[in-house]
mmCIF file of C-alpha atoms in Angstrom:
data_model
loop_
_atom_site.group_PDB
_atom_site.id
_atom_site.type_symbol
_atom_site.label_atom_id
_atom_site.label_comp_id
_atom_site.label_asym_id
_atom_site.label_seq_id
_atom_site.Cartn_x
_atom_site.Cartn_y
_atom_site.Cartn_z
ATOM 1 C CA MET A 1 12.607 59.874 -68.944
ATOM 2 C CA LYS A 2 14.999 57.284 -68.986
ATOM 3 C CA LYS A 3 16.273 55.488 -72.144
ATOM 4 C CA VAL A 4 15.882 51.891 -72.992
ATOM 5 C CA LEU A 5 19.041 50.039 -74.284
ATOM 6 C CA VAL A 6 18.061 47.327 -76.792
ATOM 7 C CA VAL A 7 20.696 45.016 -77.498
ATOM 8 C CA MET A 8 20.680 42.338 -80.178
ATOM 9 C CA GLY A 9 23.662 39.482 -80.509
ATOM 10 C CA SER A 10 23.247 39.672 -84.553
ATOM 11 C CA ASP A 11 21.034 41.564 -87.103
ATOM 12 C CA SER A 12 19.531 38.708 -88.011
ATOM 13 C CA ASP A 13 17.523 39.352 -84.619
ATOM 14 C CA LEU A 14 16.210 42.855 -86.110
ATOM 15 C CA LYS A 15 13.100 41.308 -87.691
ATOM 16 C CA VAL A 16 11.704 40.189 -84.426
ATOM 17 C CA MET A 17 13.381 43.050 -82.241
ATOM 18 C CA SER A 18 11.687 45.636 -84.589
ATOM 19 C CA LYS A 19 8.575 44.863 -82.668
ATOM 20 C CA CYS A 20 10.088 46.170 -79.314
ATOM 21 C CA ALA A 21 11.576 48.952 -81.071
ATOM 22 C CA ASP A 22 7.968 50.216 -82.342
ATOM 23 C CA ARG A 23 6.284 49.437 -78.840
ATOM 24 C CA LEU A 24 8.979 51.478 -77.266
ATOM 25 C CA ALA A 25 8.271 54.206 -80.060
ATOM 26 C CA ALA A 26 4.444 53.862 -79.404
ATOM 27 C CA PHE A 27 4.595 54.404 -75.588
ATOM 28 C CA GLY A 28 7.046 57.593 -76.299
ATOM 29 C CA ILE A 29 9.992 55.984 -74.611
ATOM 30 C CA PRO A 30 13.356 57.178 -75.860
ATOM 31 C CA PHE A 31 15.742 53.988 -77.030
ATOM 32 C CA GLU A 32 18.970 53.122 -78.603
ATOM 33 C CA VAL A 33 19.522 49.913 -80.545
ATOM 34 C CA ARG A 34 23.027 48.425 -80.816
ATOM 35 C CA ILE A 35 24.412 45.026 -81.800
ATOM 36 C CA CYS A 36 26.829 43.400 -79.728
ATOM 37 C CA SER A 37 27.943 39.914 -79.534
ATOM 38 C CA ALA A 38 28.564 38.490 -75.918
ATOM 39 C CA HIS A 39 31.192 35.800 -77.434
ATOM 40 C CA ARG A 40 32.665 37.636 -80.305
ATOM 41 C CA THR A 41 32.842 41.194 -78.606
ATOM 42 C CA PRO A 42 32.754 40.675 -75.112
ATOM 43 C CA ALA A 43 34.980 43.772 -74.051
ATOM 44 C CA ALA A 44 32.409 45.904 -76.175
ATOM 45 C CA ALA A 45 29.460 44.090 -74.299
ATOM 46 C CA GLU A 46 31.279 44.664 -70.821
ATOM 47 C CA ALA A 47 31.872 48.818 -71.886
ATOM 48 C CA LEU A 48 28.169 48.963 -72.919
ATOM 49 C CA ALA A 49 26.799 47.491 -69.776
ATOM 50 C CA LYS A 50 29.067 49.445 -67.437
ATOM 51 C CA ASN A 51 28.385 52.803 -69.293
ATOM 52 C CA ALA A 52 24.735 52.394 -69.790
ATOM 53 C CA ALA A 53 23.346 54.154 -66.461
ATOM 54 C CA ALA A 54 25.715 57.023 -66.902
ATOM 55 C CA GLU A 55 24.531 57.085 -70.220
ATOM 56 C CA GLY A 56 20.869 57.674 -69.307
ATOM 57 C CA PHE A 57 19.504 54.315 -69.820
ATOM 58 C CA GLY A 58 16.923 52.908 -67.163
ATOM 59 C CA VAL A 59 16.670 49.410 -68.399
ATOM 60 C CA ILE A 60 18.463 46.823 -70.956
ATOM 61 C CA ILE A 61 16.656 44.561 -73.217
ATOM 62 C CA ALA A 62 18.817 41.782 -74.479
ATOM 63 C CA ALA A 63 18.032 39.542 -77.680
ATOM 64 C CA ALA A 64 20.033 36.284 -78.185
ATOM 65 C CA GLY A 65 19.840 33.088 -79.140
ATOM 66 C CA LYS A 66 21.662 29.665 -79.075
ATOM 67 C CA ALA A 67 23.409 30.047 -75.965
ATOM 68 C CA ALA A 68 22.276 33.198 -75.579
ATOM 69 C CA HIS A 69 24.604 34.797 -72.833
ATOM 70 C CA LEU A 70 24.316 38.363 -73.904
ATOM 71 C CA GLY A 71 21.592 39.087 -71.284
ATOM 72 C CA GLY A 72 23.652 37.661 -68.653
ATOM 73 C CA VAL A 73 26.950 39.191 -69.605
ATOM 74 C CA LEU A 74 25.371 42.657 -69.878
ATOM 75 C CA ALA A 75 23.592 42.063 -66.418
ATOM 76 C CA ALA A 76 26.936 40.981 -64.954
ATOM 77 C CA TYR A 77 28.378 44.273 -65.126
ATOM 78 C CA THR A 78 25.566 46.763 -64.318
ATOM 79 C CA THR A 79 22.886 47.220 -61.555
ATOM 80 C CA LEU A 80 20.182 48.091 -64.173
ATOM 81 C CA PRO A 81 17.396 45.676 -64.940
ATOM 82 C CA VAL A 82 18.076 43.422 -67.750
ATOM 83 C CA ILE A 83 15.471 41.677 -69.664
ATOM 84 C CA GLY A 84 16.134 38.704 -71.874
ATOM 85 C CA VAL A 85 14.590 37.817 -75.191
ATOM 86 C CA PRO A 86 15.237 34.056 -76.218
ATOM 87 C CA MET A 87 15.376 34.215 -80.006
ATOM 88 C CA ALA A 88 13.920 31.434 -81.891
ATOM 89 C CA THR A 89 16.602 29.053 -83.662
ATOM 90 C CA SER A 90 16.927 26.345 -86.128
ATOM 91 C CA VAL A 91 18.185 23.955 -83.655
ATOM 92 C CA MET A 92 15.592 23.832 -80.918
ATOM 93 C CA GLY A 93 13.259 26.054 -81.759
ATOM 94 C CA GLY A 94 14.420 28.720 -79.148
ATOM 95 C CA MET A 95 14.103 26.335 -76.138
ATOM 96 C CA ASP A 96 18.008 26.521 -76.193
ATOM 97 C CA SER A 97 17.902 30.271 -75.885
ATOM 98 C CA LEU A 98 15.095 30.478 -73.150
ATOM 99 C CA LEU A 99 16.992 27.710 -71.019
ATOM 100 C CA SER A 100 20.369 29.856 -71.445
ATOM 101 C CA ILE A 101 18.589 33.040 -70.415
ATOM 102 C CA VAL A 102 16.218 31.754 -67.705
ATOM 103 C CA GLN A 103 18.842 29.503 -66.022
ATOM 104 C CA MET A 104 21.036 32.601 -64.618
ATOM 105 C CA PRO A 105 23.342 32.162 -61.355
ATOM 106 C CA LYS A 106 22.298 33.337 -57.935
ATOM 107 C CA GLY A 107 23.219 37.116 -58.215
ATOM 108 C CA ILE A 108 22.562 37.819 -61.694
ATOM 109 C CA PRO A 109 19.245 37.951 -62.447
ATOM 110 C CA VAL A 110 17.594 38.437 -66.009
ATOM 111 C CA ALA A 111 14.100 38.991 -66.324
ATOM 112 C CA THR A 112 12.925 36.699 -69.237
ATOM 113 C CA VAL A 113 10.032 36.905 -71.648
ATOM 114 C CA ALA A 114 8.751 34.372 -74.048
ATOM 115 C CA ILE A 115 10.486 33.259 -77.304
ATOM 116 C CA ASP A 116 10.742 35.902 -79.640
ATOM 117 C CA GLY A 117 8.600 38.065 -77.166
ATOM 118 C CA ALA A 118 9.733 41.413 -78.139
ATOM 119 C CA ASP A 119 6.692 43.234 -77.775
ATOM 120 C CA ASN A 120 6.180 41.849 -74.267
ATOM 121 C CA ALA A 121 9.896 42.870 -73.262
ATOM 122 C CA ALA A 122 9.212 46.567 -74.247
ATOM 123 C CA ILE A 123 5.893 46.466 -72.247
ATOM 124 C CA LEU A 124 7.670 45.233 -69.223
ATOM 125 C CA ALA A 125 10.635 47.693 -69.825
ATOM 126 C CA ALA A 126 7.841 50.341 -69.888
ATOM 127 C CA GLN A 127 6.214 48.851 -66.711
ATOM 128 C CA MET A 128 9.776 49.365 -64.817
ATOM 129 C CA LEU A 129 10.183 52.891 -66.015
ATOM 130 C CA ALA A 130 6.781 53.962 -65.120
ATOM 131 C CA LEU A 131 7.560 53.104 -61.427
ATOM 132 C CA GLU A 132 8.835 56.649 -61.548
ATOM 133 C CA ASP A 133 6.767 58.077 -64.292
ATOM 134 C CA ALA A 134 3.055 58.850 -64.044
ATOM 135 C CA ALA A 135 2.726 59.908 -67.591
ATOM 136 C CA LEU A 136 4.109 56.607 -68.781
ATOM 137 C CA ALA A 137 2.033 54.958 -65.957
ATOM 138 C CA GLU A 138 -1.117 56.399 -67.617
ATOM 139 C CA LYS A 139 -0.075 55.454 -71.249
ATOM 140 C CA LEU A 140 -0.039 51.731 -69.575
ATOM 141 C CA ARG A 141 -2.951 51.993 -68.187
ATOM 142 C CA GLN A 142 -4.748 53.023 -71.286
ATOM 143 C CA PHE A 143 -2.967 50.581 -73.148
ATOM 144 C CA LYS A 144 -4.327 47.819 -71.192
ATOM 145 C CA ALA A 145 -8.014 49.333 -71.011
ATOM 146 C CA ASP A 146 -7.615 49.210 -74.924
ATOM 147 C CA MET A 147 -6.303 45.588 -74.966
ATOM 148 C CA ALA A 148 -9.657 44.784 -72.897
ATOM 149 C CA GLU A 149 -12.031 46.745 -75.204
ATOM 150 C CA GLU A 150 -10.542 44.552 -78.075
ATOM 151 C CA VAL A 151 -11.559 41.394 -76.458
ATOM 152 C CA THR A 152 -14.884 42.850 -75.137
ATOM 153 C CA ALA A 153 -15.559 43.518 -78.654
ATOM 154 C CA LYS A 154 -14.288 40.059 -80.190
ATOM 155 C CA ASP A 155 -16.688 38.685 -77.663
ATOM 156 C CA LYS A 156 -19.619 40.780 -78.879
ATOM 157 C CA LYS A 157 -19.146 39.682 -82.406
ATOM 158 C CA ILE A 158 -18.767 36.043 -81.969
ATOM 159 C CA ARG A 159 -21.861 36.001 -79.543
ATOM 160 C CA ALA A 160 -23.731 37.586 -82.146
ATOM 161 C CA GLN A 161 -22.561 34.964 -84.943
ATOM 162 C CA TYR A 162 -23.532 31.778 -82.707
#
């Protein structure tokens, strides 16, 4: 199975991105977590992206706040799919991050999840990898079935109350 590369612009993103790591681990997907800045370590970001496929990665998840250029910089140097996780910020609550990631120029797409949407980033990465992995596809099918069961149980409980 291909690995997922999780890259954060700062260690302050770890609190949110630990949800991504937890979800990847729950699906049995191998992953690595790195800290790399699009602005402070651009050469390292370039090298990380250029070498990712050769190192066995199939998807890159990039978390960044404020200017949030990390996902775009990584996407510029690889053909692997990149998923951007906009981080909540004190300035605009994360809207600055969201808009920075979602407004990529033609030719450099970055899939984007919700602000602090680390869990969904992991699920989306799993869905991408599952295109070529039947066992992972089955884990995702079961995950979605379990979610549906939870909602059904909650519906039953609330209907019994009212």
